[in-house]
Short mmCIF file of C-alpha atoms in Angstrom, two decimals:
data_model
loop_
_atom_site.label_atom_id
_atom_site.label_comp_id
_atom_site.label_asym_id
_atom_site.label_seq_id
_atom_site.Cartn_x
_atom_site.Cartn_y
_atom_site.Cartn_z
CA MET B 136 -24.01 29.60 12.13
CA GLY B 137 -22.65 32.47 14.14
CA ARG B 138 -21.73 33.80 17.57
CA VAL B 139 -23.31 36.46 19.82
CA HIS B 140 -21.70 38.16 22.82
CA ILE B 141 -24.07 39.07 25.69
CA ASP B 142 -22.74 41.35 28.44
CA ARG B 143 -23.52 41.02 32.15
CA PHE B 144 -25.96 43.92 32.21
CA SER B 145 -28.34 43.24 29.34
CA LYS B 146 -28.66 39.41 29.50
CA GLU B 147 -30.33 39.71 26.10
CA ALA B 148 -29.19 39.91 22.50
CA THR B 149 -30.48 39.78 18.94
CA ALA B 150 -28.82 37.60 16.32
CA PHE B 151 -29.28 38.15 12.59
CA PHE B 152 -28.90 35.33 10.10
CA SER B 153 -27.17 37.77 7.76
CA GLN B 154 -24.30 37.95 10.29
CA SER B 155 -23.40 34.29 9.95
CA TYR B 156 -19.60 33.95 9.82
CA LYS B 157 -20.04 31.17 7.26
CA GLY B 158 -21.59 33.57 4.80
CA GLY B 159 -25.07 32.05 4.90
CA ALA B 160 -28.30 33.44 3.48
CA ASN B 161 -29.55 36.80 4.73
CA SER B 162 -32.84 35.20 5.74
CA PHE B 163 -34.97 32.08 5.49
CA THR B 164 -38.32 31.69 3.72
CA LYS B 165 -39.85 30.70 7.07
CA LYS B 166 -38.80 30.36 10.69
CA PRO B 167 -35.79 28.02 10.87
CA VAL B 168 -34.74 25.51 13.49
CA ILE B 169 -32.25 27.21 15.84
CA ILE B 170 -29.80 25.50 18.18
CA LEU B 171 -27.97 27.48 20.89
CA SER B 172 -24.72 26.65 22.67
CA PRO B 173 -23.81 29.17 25.42
CA HIS B 174 -20.41 29.14 27.09
CA THR B 175 -18.30 31.23 29.43
CA SER B 176 -14.84 31.03 30.96
CA GLU B 177 -16.30 30.88 34.49
CA ALA B 178 -17.73 27.83 36.23
CA GLU B 179 -21.35 28.98 36.36
CA PRO B 180 -24.37 27.27 34.77
CA VAL B 181 -25.51 29.15 31.71
CA ILE B 182 -28.87 28.58 30.03
CA ALA B 183 -29.84 30.40 26.85
CA THR B 184 -33.43 30.48 25.59
CA ILE B 185 -34.97 31.86 22.41
CA PHE B 186 -37.87 34.20 23.20
CA SER B 187 -38.62 35.57 19.73
CA SER B 188 -37.76 34.50 16.19
CA ASP B 189 -38.69 35.07 12.57
CA SER B 190 -37.16 34.37 9.16
CA LYS B 191 -34.47 37.08 9.53
CA SER B 192 -33.41 37.09 13.18
CA PHE B 193 -34.04 35.80 16.69
CA LYS B 194 -33.64 37.04 20.26
CA ILE B 195 -31.82 35.31 23.13
CA ILE B 196 -32.27 35.66 26.88
CA LEU B 197 -30.01 34.23 29.62
CA ASN B 198 -30.82 32.95 33.12
CA GLU B 199 -30.42 35.24 36.17
CA LYS B 200 -27.13 33.67 37.30
CA CYS B 201 -25.43 35.20 34.29
CA SER B 202 -25.66 38.68 35.85
CA ASP B 203 -22.54 37.84 37.88
CA LEU B 204 -20.49 36.93 34.81
CA GLU B 205 -18.28 39.23 32.78
CA GLY B 206 -19.91 38.02 29.60
CA VAL B 207 -21.30 35.01 27.77
CA TYR B 208 -20.81 33.85 24.20
CA VAL B 209 -23.64 32.02 22.48
CA ASP B 210 -22.85 30.00 19.38
CA TRP B 211 -25.87 29.39 17.20
CA PHE B 212 -26.76 27.20 14.26
CA ALA B 213 -29.87 27.65 12.09
CA ILE B 214 -31.33 25.37 9.42
CA GLU B 215 -34.68 24.90 7.73
CA GLU B 216 -36.96 22.12 8.94
CA SER B 217 -35.95 19.13 6.84
CA GLU B 218 -35.50 15.39 6.56
CA TRP B 219 -33.00 13.92 4.12
CA SER B 220 -30.82 10.87 3.71
CA LEU B 221 -27.05 11.13 3.57
CA GLU B 222 -25.19 10.19 0.39
CA HIS B 223 -23.41 6.79 0.51
CA SER B 224 -25.12 6.04 3.84
CA ASN B 225 -28.31 4.69 5.40
CA ASP B 226 -28.35 7.50 7.96
CA TYR B 227 -30.84 10.37 8.03
CA PHE B 228 -30.70 14.00 9.13
CA TYR B 229 -33.77 15.49 10.84
CA SER B 230 -34.49 19.03 12.00
CA GLY B 231 -37.78 20.44 13.25
CA THR B 232 -39.81 22.11 16.01
CA VAL B 233 -42.43 20.67 18.37
CA GLU B 234 -45.12 22.48 20.39
CA VAL B 235 -44.59 21.75 24.09
CA ASN B 236 -48.06 22.93 25.23
CA GLY B 237 -47.20 23.02 28.93
CA ARG B 238 -45.94 19.44 29.08
CA GLY B 239 -42.86 18.66 31.13
CA ASP B 240 -42.10 15.46 29.24
CA ILE B 241 -42.55 15.03 25.50
CA ILE B 242 -41.74 12.39 22.89
CA VAL B 243 -40.47 13.44 19.46
CA GLU B 244 -40.95 10.86 16.75
CA HIS B 245 -38.88 10.60 13.55
CA SER B 246 -37.87 7.98 11.02
CA ASP B 247 -35.19 5.43 11.88
CA ALA B 248 -31.81 6.88 12.88
CA SER B 249 -28.58 5.45 14.21
CA SER B 250 -28.51 4.83 17.97
CA SER B 251 -25.34 6.93 18.13
CA SER B 252 -26.87 9.93 16.36
CA LEU B 253 -26.27 13.35 17.82
CA ILE B 254 -29.38 15.07 19.26
CA LEU B 255 -29.26 18.86 19.72
CA LEU B 256 -32.04 20.71 21.57
CA SER B 257 -33.01 24.33 22.26
CA LEU B 258 -36.14 25.94 23.69
CA GLU B 259 -38.16 28.92 22.50
CA SER B 260 -40.22 30.57 25.27
CA LEU B 261 -42.59 33.37 24.31
CA ASP B 262 -43.05 34.61 27.91
CA ARG B 263 -39.27 35.02 28.39
CA LYS B 264 -39.15 32.44 31.21
CA ILE B 265 -36.02 30.31 31.41
CA HIS B 266 -36.39 26.57 31.07
CA ASN B 267 -33.93 23.68 31.02
CA VAL B 268 -34.20 20.66 28.72
CA HIS B 269 -32.38 17.35 28.56
CA ILE B 270 -32.77 14.02 26.77
CA SER B 271 -34.41 11.43 29.03
CA GLY B 272 -34.54 8.51 26.58
CA ARG B 273 -33.99 7.51 22.97
CA GLU B 274 -34.87 4.80 20.48
CA SER B 275 -34.16 4.38 16.78
CA ASN B 276 -37.38 6.21 15.77
CA HIS B 277 -37.94 8.69 18.64
CA PHE B 278 -36.42 10.41 21.64
CA SER B 279 -37.84 11.70 24.94
CA ALA B 280 -37.11 15.14 26.35
CA SER B 281 -37.72 16.49 29.87
CA ILE B 282 -38.34 20.21 30.31
CA ARG B 283 -38.13 22.00 33.67
CA ASN B 284 -38.69 25.64 34.59
CA TRP B 285 -35.56 27.32 35.93
CA GLU B 286 -37.64 29.05 38.65
CA GLY B 287 -39.56 25.91 39.63
CA SER B 288 -42.96 27.05 38.33
CA ARG B 289 -45.14 25.47 35.65
CA ILE B 290 -44.00 24.92 32.11
CA SER B 291 -44.84 27.92 29.96
CA LYS B 292 -47.54 27.59 27.34
CA GLY B 293 -46.72 28.39 23.77
CA MET B 294 -43.22 26.99 24.15
CA LYS B 295 -41.45 25.23 21.26
CA LEU B 296 -38.70 22.65 21.25
CA HIS B 297 -36.15 23.03 18.44
CA TYR B 298 -34.29 19.78 17.64
CA ILE B 299 -31.74 18.32 15.26
CA VAL B 300 -31.01 14.59 14.92
CA ALA B 301 -27.88 13.87 12.89
CA PRO B 302 -25.19 11.17 12.63
CA LYS B 303 -22.07 12.35 14.44
CA ASP B 304 -19.92 11.86 11.35
CA THR B 305 -21.92 14.52 9.48
CA MET B 306 -20.76 17.31 11.75
CA THR B 307 -18.07 18.54 9.40
CA GLU B 308 -17.62 21.75 7.47
CA ARG B 309 -15.73 22.65 4.34
CA VAL B 310 -12.56 24.66 4.73
CA ALA B 311 -13.91 27.14 2.17
CA ASP B 312 -17.00 27.47 0.00
CA LYS B 313 -14.93 28.83 -2.88
CA VAL B 314 -11.57 27.55 -4.08
CA ASP B 315 -9.06 29.41 -6.24
CA SER B 316 -7.19 26.99 -8.50
CA GLN B 317 -4.13 27.17 -10.72
CA LYS B 318 -2.95 24.57 -13.23
CA ILE B 319 0.73 24.11 -14.06
CA GLU B 320 1.87 21.87 -16.93
CA GLY B 321 5.42 20.93 -17.83
CA PRO B 322 7.43 18.18 -19.48
CA LEU B 323 7.85 16.29 -16.19
CA VAL B 324 4.76 17.00 -14.09
CA GLN B 325 1.22 18.30 -14.15
CA GLU B 326 0.07 20.12 -11.04
CA ILE B 327 -3.18 21.66 -9.83
CA GLN B 328 -2.88 24.04 -6.87
CA HIS B 329 -5.91 24.77 -4.68
CA PHE B 330 -5.96 27.88 -2.50
CA TYR B 331 -8.81 27.57 0.00
CA ARG B 332 -7.96 30.58 2.13
CA GLN B 333 -5.00 32.01 4.00
CA ASP B 334 -2.83 29.24 5.49
CA TYR B 335 -4.84 26.51 3.71
CA GLY B 336 -3.46 25.14 0.45
CA GLN B 337 -3.29 21.82 -1.36
CA SER B 338 -1.58 20.65 -4.55
CA PHE B 339 -2.30 17.59 -6.71
CA VAL B 340 0.75 16.46 -8.67
CA ILE B 341 0.92 13.82 -11.43
CA TYR B 342 4.34 12.84 -12.79
CA THR B 343 4.30 12.46 -16.57
CA ASP B 344 7.96 11.65 -17.23
CA PRO B 345 8.12 8.13 -18.77
CA ASN B 346 10.82 7.09 -16.31
CA VAL B 347 8.48 7.49 -13.33
CA SER B 348 5.04 7.08 -14.88
CA ASP B 349 4.82 3.48 -13.61
CA ARG B 350 4.27 4.91 -10.14
CA GLY B 351 0.69 5.69 -11.17
CA VAL B 352 -0.01 7.95 -8.21
CA VAL B 353 -1.37 11.39 -7.44
CA ASP B 354 0.83 13.22 -4.95
CA ILE B 355 -1.45 15.25 -2.65
CA ILE B 356 0.66 17.90 -0.92
CA SER B 357 -1.07 19.79 1.91
CA GLU B 358 0.39 22.99 3.36
CA VAL B 359 -1.66 24.04 6.35
CA GLY B 360 -1.35 26.12 9.48
CA PRO B 361 -1.80 27.56 11.85
CA LEU B 362 -5.40 26.34 12.14
CA ASN B 363 -8.47 28.43 13.00
CA PRO B 364 -8.35 30.29 16.34
CA GLN B 365 -11.62 28.51 17.24
CA GLY B 366 -9.82 25.13 17.02
CA ARG B 367 -10.39 22.46 14.40
CA GLU B 368 -9.55 18.91 13.40
CA LEU B 369 -8.61 19.03 9.72
CA VAL B 370 -9.09 16.01 7.44
CA THR B 371 -8.67 15.30 3.74
CA ARG B 372 -11.24 12.87 2.40
CA VAL B 373 -11.51 10.90 -0.85
CA SER B 374 -14.93 9.64 -1.95
CA SER B 375 -15.31 6.84 -4.49
CA SER B 376 -17.81 4.33 -5.84
CA LEU B 377 -15.95 1.45 -4.19
CA ASN B 378 -18.03 -0.79 -1.93
CA ASN B 379 -15.79 -1.54 1.05
CA SER B 380 -18.69 -2.54 3.38
CA GLY B 381 -17.22 -0.70 6.37
CA ILE B 382 -13.85 -2.50 6.14
CA PHE B 383 -10.58 -0.59 5.84
CA TYR B 384 -6.92 -1.30 6.54
CA THR B 385 -4.04 0.50 8.23
CA ASP B 386 -0.43 -0.53 8.75
CA ASP B 387 1.06 -1.49 12.10
CA ASN B 388 4.24 0.57 12.64
CA GLY B 389 4.88 0.63 8.91
CA MET B 390 5.09 -3.16 8.75
CA GLU B 391 2.14 -5.55 8.80
CA ILE B 392 -1.39 -4.62 7.72
CA MET B 393 -4.26 -4.52 10.23
CA LYS B 394 -7.90 -5.04 9.21
CA ARG B 395 -10.32 -2.50 10.71
CA LYS B 396 -14.12 -2.67 10.93
CA LEU B 397 -16.32 0.42 11.21
CA ASP B 398 -18.29 0.27 14.48
CA ARG B 399 -21.11 2.81 14.73
CA THR B 400 -22.23 1.58 18.16
CA LEU B 401 -19.25 3.16 19.92
CA PRO B 402 -19.91 6.13 22.25
CA GLU B 403 -17.52 8.14 20.05
CA PRO B 404 -18.31 6.87 16.52
CA ILE B 405 -15.75 9.17 14.86
CA ALA B 406 -12.80 9.12 17.27
CA GLY B 407 -13.42 5.47 18.08
CA ASN B 408 -13.11 4.48 14.42
CA TYR B 409 -9.87 6.36 13.80
CA TYR B 410 -6.69 4.26 13.76
CA PRO B 411 -3.00 5.17 13.49
CA MET B 412 -1.57 5.11 9.98
CA VAL B 413 2.22 5.13 9.92
CA GLN B 414 2.79 4.63 6.19
CA ARG B 415 -0.39 3.47 4.47
CA SER B 416 -4.15 2.97 4.63
CA PHE B 417 -6.54 1.56 2.03
CA ILE B 418 -10.03 0.26 1.23
CA ARG B 419 -10.89 -2.67 -1.03
CA ASP B 420 -13.81 -3.57 -3.28
CA TYR B 421 -13.41 -7.29 -3.92
CA ALA B 422 -16.42 -7.50 -6.24
CA ASN B 423 -14.81 -5.04 -8.66
CA ASP B 424 -11.20 -6.05 -7.83
CA LEU B 425 -10.16 -2.50 -6.86
CA GLN B 426 -8.09 -1.02 -4.05
CA LEU B 427 -7.79 2.67 -3.16
CA THR B 428 -4.59 3.39 -1.22
CA PHE B 429 -3.03 6.30 0.65
CA ASN B 430 0.74 6.18 1.19
CA SER B 431 2.01 8.81 3.64
CA ASN B 432 5.40 10.30 4.38
CA SER B 433 4.45 10.85 8.03
CA GLY B 434 2.16 9.42 10.68
CA HIS B 435 -1.55 10.28 10.67
CA GLY B 436 -4.91 9.00 11.85
CA ALA B 437 -7.08 7.32 9.18
CA SER B 438 -10.62 6.01 8.90
CA SER B 439 -13.43 5.10 6.53
CA LEU B 440 -16.61 6.51 8.08
CA ARG B 441 -18.82 5.98 5.03
CA ASN B 442 -18.92 3.44 2.27
CA GLY B 443 -16.34 4.19 -0.45
CA GLU B 444 -14.60 6.91 1.56
CA LEU B 445 -11.07 7.07 2.93
CA GLU B 446 -10.00 9.99 5.09
CA VAL B 447 -6.81 11.09 6.81
CA MET B 448 -6.51 13.58 9.65
CA LEU B 449 -3.87 16.14 8.71
CA HIS B 450 -3.74 18.44 11.72
CA ARG B 451 -5.47 19.24 15.04
CA ARG B 452 -5.89 22.29 17.20
CA CYS B 453 -8.03 21.81 20.31
CA LEU B 454 -8.74 24.64 22.73
CA GLU B 455 -10.06 22.36 25.50
CA ASP B 456 -8.63 19.24 27.09
CA ASP B 457 -10.13 16.19 25.33
CA ALA B 458 -10.10 14.13 28.59
CA LYS B 459 -7.82 11.51 27.03
CA GLY B 460 -5.19 11.70 29.78
CA VAL B 461 -2.85 14.47 28.63
CA ASP B 462 -4.55 17.00 30.94
CA GLU B 463 -3.72 19.95 28.70
CA VAL B 464 -5.05 21.55 25.55
CA LEU B 465 -3.59 20.68 22.16
CA ASN B 466 -3.21 24.28 21.03
CA ASP B 467 -0.83 23.41 18.19
CA LEU B 468 0.10 26.45 16.10
CA THR B 469 2.68 24.62 13.99
CA PRO B 470 2.32 24.87 10.18
CA ILE B 471 2.63 21.47 8.49
CA ARG B 472 3.48 20.14 5.04
CA THR B 473 2.40 16.58 4.32
CA SER B 474 2.49 14.35 1.25
CA LEU B 475 -0.08 11.64 0.54
CA TRP B 476 0.31 9.40 -2.49
CA LEU B 477 -3.08 8.27 -3.80
CA SER B 478 -3.27 5.22 -6.05
CA LEU B 479 -5.98 2.99 -7.50
CA SER B 480 -5.07 -0.57 -8.50
CA LYS B 481 -6.42 -4.04 -8.89
CA VAL B 482 -6.36 -5.85 -5.55
CA VAL B 483 -3.91 -8.47 -6.80
CA ASP B 484 -1.45 -5.75 -7.90
CA ALA B 485 -2.04 -3.28 -5.05
CA THR B 486 0.08 -5.04 -2.41
CA LYS B 487 3.19 -4.99 -4.59
CA LYS B 488 2.48 -1.40 -5.54
CA HIS B 489 1.96 0.09 -2.07
CA ARG B 490 4.96 -1.79 -0.63
CA HIS B 491 7.17 -0.43 -3.42
CA LEU B 492 5.73 3.09 -3.09
CA ALA B 493 6.37 3.09 0.66
CA ILE B 494 10.10 2.53 0.07
CA LEU B 495 10.25 5.27 -2.56
CA GLN B 496 8.45 7.67 -0.25
CA GLN B 497 10.27 6.86 2.99
CA PHE B 498 13.75 6.62 1.45
CA PRO B 499 13.96 9.28 -1.28
CA PRO B 500 17.29 10.12 -2.91
CA THR B 501 19.30 12.66 -0.93
CA ILE B 502 20.71 15.52 -3.02
CA PHE B 503 23.81 17.40 -1.87
CA LYS B 504 25.20 20.60 -3.29
CA LEU B 505 29.03 20.67 -3.24
CA GLU B 506 31.28 23.57 -4.10
CA GLY B 507 35.00 23.40 -4.87
CA GLN B 508 37.23 20.84 -6.56
CA SER B 509 39.04 19.13 -3.67
CA ILE B 510 36.28 18.24 -1.20
CA ASP B 511 36.57 14.79 0.33
CA VAL B 512 33.01 13.50 0.55
CA GLY B 513 33.97 10.11 1.99
CA THR B 514 32.48 8.06 -0.82
CA LEU B 515 31.87 4.31 -0.57
CA ASN B 516 32.30 2.64 -3.95
CA ALA B 517 30.43 -0.61 -4.41
CA SER B 518 29.01 -2.45 -7.38
CA ILE B 519 25.82 -3.51 -5.61
CA SER B 520 24.06 -6.42 -7.25
CA ARG B 521 20.34 -6.28 -7.96
CA LEU B 522 18.32 -7.48 -4.99
CA PRO B 523 15.15 -9.62 -5.18
CA PRO B 524 11.99 -7.48 -5.43
CA ASN B 525 10.90 -8.39 -1.89
CA VAL B 526 14.18 -7.38 -0.19
CA HIS B 527 15.10 -3.84 0.81
CA LEU B 528 18.67 -2.77 1.54
CA VAL B 529 17.92 -0.52 4.51
CA THR B 530 21.49 0.31 5.55
CA LEU B 531 24.91 0.11 3.89
CA ARG B 532 27.59 2.26 5.51
CA GLU B 533 31.09 2.17 6.89
CA PHE B 534 31.24 1.38 10.58
CA SER B 535 34.59 1.19 12.48
CA GLY B 536 36.45 0.20 9.34
CA LYS B 537 33.86 -2.43 8.48
CA ILE B 538 30.61 -2.45 6.51
CA LEU B 539 27.28 -2.38 8.35
CA MET B 540 24.50 -3.94 6.26
CA ARG B 541 20.82 -4.18 7.20
CA LEU B 542 18.31 -6.09 5.04
CA HIS B 543 14.53 -6.26 5.29
CA HIS B 544 11.93 -8.60 3.78
CA ILE B 545 9.18 -6.07 3.00
CA TYR B 546 6.23 -8.46 2.66
CA ALA B 547 4.12 -10.12 5.34
CA ARG B 548 2.90 -13.70 5.34
CA LYS B 549 0.16 -14.53 2.79
CA GLU B 550 0.23 -10.96 1.52
CA HIS B 551 1.33 -11.93 -2.01
CA PRO B 552 1.29 -15.33 -3.74
CA THR B 553 5.03 -15.26 -4.54
CA LEU B 554 6.67 -12.24 -2.90
CA SER B 555 5.53 -13.28 0.59
CA MET B 556 7.64 -16.43 0.46
CA PRO B 557 11.05 -16.72 2.20
CA VAL B 558 13.91 -15.50 0.01
CA THR B 559 17.54 -16.62 -0.04
CA ILE B 560 20.42 -14.32 -1.04
CA GLN B 561 24.22 -14.39 -0.84
CA LEU B 562 25.78 -11.40 0.89
CA ARG B 563 29.07 -11.56 -1.07
CA GLN B 564 27.18 -11.32 -4.34
CA ILE B 565 25.27 -8.28 -3.10
CA LEU B 566 28.48 -6.36 -2.37
CA GLY B 567 30.06 -7.39 -5.67
CA LYS B 568 33.63 -8.10 -6.69
CA ASP B 569 35.03 -4.80 -5.37
CA PHE B 570 34.85 -6.14 -1.79
CA LYS B 571 37.07 -8.92 -0.44
CA VAL B 572 34.94 -10.31 2.37
CA LYS B 573 36.96 -11.81 5.26
CA SER B 574 34.18 -12.42 7.79
CA ILE B 575 30.46 -11.81 8.35
CA VAL B 576 29.05 -11.43 11.86
CA GLU B 577 25.32 -11.15 12.48
CA MET B 578 24.45 -8.35 14.93
CA ASN B 579 21.40 -7.40 16.89
CA LEU B 580 19.06 -5.08 15.00
CA PRO B 581 20.74 -1.77 16.04
CA GLY B 582 24.11 -3.26 15.10
CA THR B 583 25.71 -2.73 18.54
CA THR B 584 26.14 -6.31 19.82
CA PRO B 585 26.80 -9.68 18.15
CA LEU B 586 23.55 -11.63 17.89
CA ASN B 587 24.84 -14.74 19.68
CA GLN B 588 25.75 -12.61 22.71
CA THR B 589 22.35 -10.97 22.67
CA GLN B 590 20.59 -14.34 22.44
CA ASN B 591 22.45 -15.60 25.51
CA GLU B 592 21.50 -12.56 27.57
CA LYS B 593 17.87 -12.15 26.59
CA LEU B 594 14.97 -13.33 28.73
CA LYS B 595 13.58 -16.80 28.04
CA TRP B 596 9.88 -16.71 27.28
CA LYS B 597 7.50 -19.63 27.24
CA THR B 598 6.31 -19.83 23.66
CA ASN B 599 4.30 -22.22 21.53
CA LYS B 600 7.07 -23.98 19.65
CA ASP B 601 4.49 -25.73 17.49
CA GLY B 602 3.09 -22.45 16.18
CA ASN B 603 2.82 -21.65 12.49
CA GLY B 604 5.13 -18.63 12.57
CA TYR B 605 8.40 -18.51 10.67
CA ARG B 606 11.62 -18.80 12.67
CA PRO B 607 14.94 -17.15 11.80
CA THR B 608 17.29 -19.30 9.73
CA ALA B 609 20.92 -19.23 10.82
CA LEU B 610 23.42 -17.65 8.44
CA GLN B 611 25.29 -20.36 6.51
CA GLY B 612 28.58 -18.84 5.35
CA ASP B 613 27.29 -15.84 3.38
CA ARG B 614 23.98 -17.52 2.52
CA LEU B 615 21.04 -15.73 4.15
CA THR B 616 17.36 -16.72 4.15
CA LEU B 617 14.95 -13.92 5.07
CA GLN B 618 11.49 -14.80 6.37
CA PRO B 619 8.46 -12.52 5.71
CA MET B 620 8.76 -9.17 7.55
CA GLU B 621 12.16 -10.16 8.91
CA MET B 622 14.91 -7.55 9.28
CA ARG B 623 18.52 -8.58 10.02
CA THR B 624 21.80 -6.71 10.54
CA PHE B 625 25.36 -7.78 9.66
CA LEU B 626 28.86 -6.45 10.25
CA ILE B 627 31.12 -7.38 7.33
CA ASN B 628 34.90 -7.27 7.58
#
């Protein structure tokens, strides 16, 4: 692929395959299939036509209207005529040329393809006359194309139609064809660093210290940005032999897990199958009892566009408005550093693992460097008792001379045979003997207002009281029962 600039005076240009900015072959063994995409900054129709081609180069001519423009850029893509199936998919990729022979409407037949496949067309006119072409119909094994002369005369003889039929999710490119790697080994970690090109790097870290080896994860650290000036959507993708049958899962605001189903019938089969991932996303192979999981330290979009694959979008830079309502370009030049923890587990063990990993990742230890001997760091001494494995102590801090405590049941209903059950704890035992508890008041979730006051002021909704959902259990003394996914806040005097 490459780009050609055509000025307003010549309206013609020659492109050489050796000038591909992807470092392609200098030539082909025979004439390739060529697709053109002209564009300009001005609101004028631009049509580009091939009028001569061979195995080393081709020539482009523009329509007469382009003489009023300052200049036109033509992006081109060339590939040999071919037909091949995609790995881990039932989709096919087709490229070829068809003799038009003066016909204004033609039908191009091919083997079965997805109804949402991308069809790209370009014309080659030997008599240098400009023609327009558009898709007039499509089926799974053919498409129809209508060709019209730009000047209104008959269709030129000897014209060829260049076409490519490809699933939309194949239109990706590697960041680099060659990767420089470095391996670092130490007593605590093993790390492999990949350097793709300037501003594109990725490290794979495995912790070997016996105190943390039970994590069983690969930490994928991506340092990227700014992205290409041409604009890109950058993803990291893991391919496996797992058979997830188009099913994948993402979390809802870091809490409950949502089941997603790949839908290839959508008008946008890539964007339409991307879902927000706040903390985690995974695929499952129930036949082999395996789950492949990504835990993330920041929000991303995630999808599984092919069987056995799980991908996460790391960064975007768009040079045109995507018509999604923002009404501005997403020209993001910010460098990013993200961490994805990749793990492979048995399905029965994976829920416990990814819930535990999420807490480790979202709430890492905070390290402070202090200098001097008499610095008052405002410490809070407490002999905290061990909590049940399904309860997370989210907050414990001094608040107006009292202790603010926030607890969270980290499992959802039916997510685990035992850990998804309600759990009962005693708040005095959690704080330990160093605290003399005088009173415990339950607060609203932010901890600003007593819960009973909030309950009296809140709106009354008509609900199904006979539903199967868990309901909060009132605090009995210091005895607290947490329901699945429940988070509650207390102010302790």
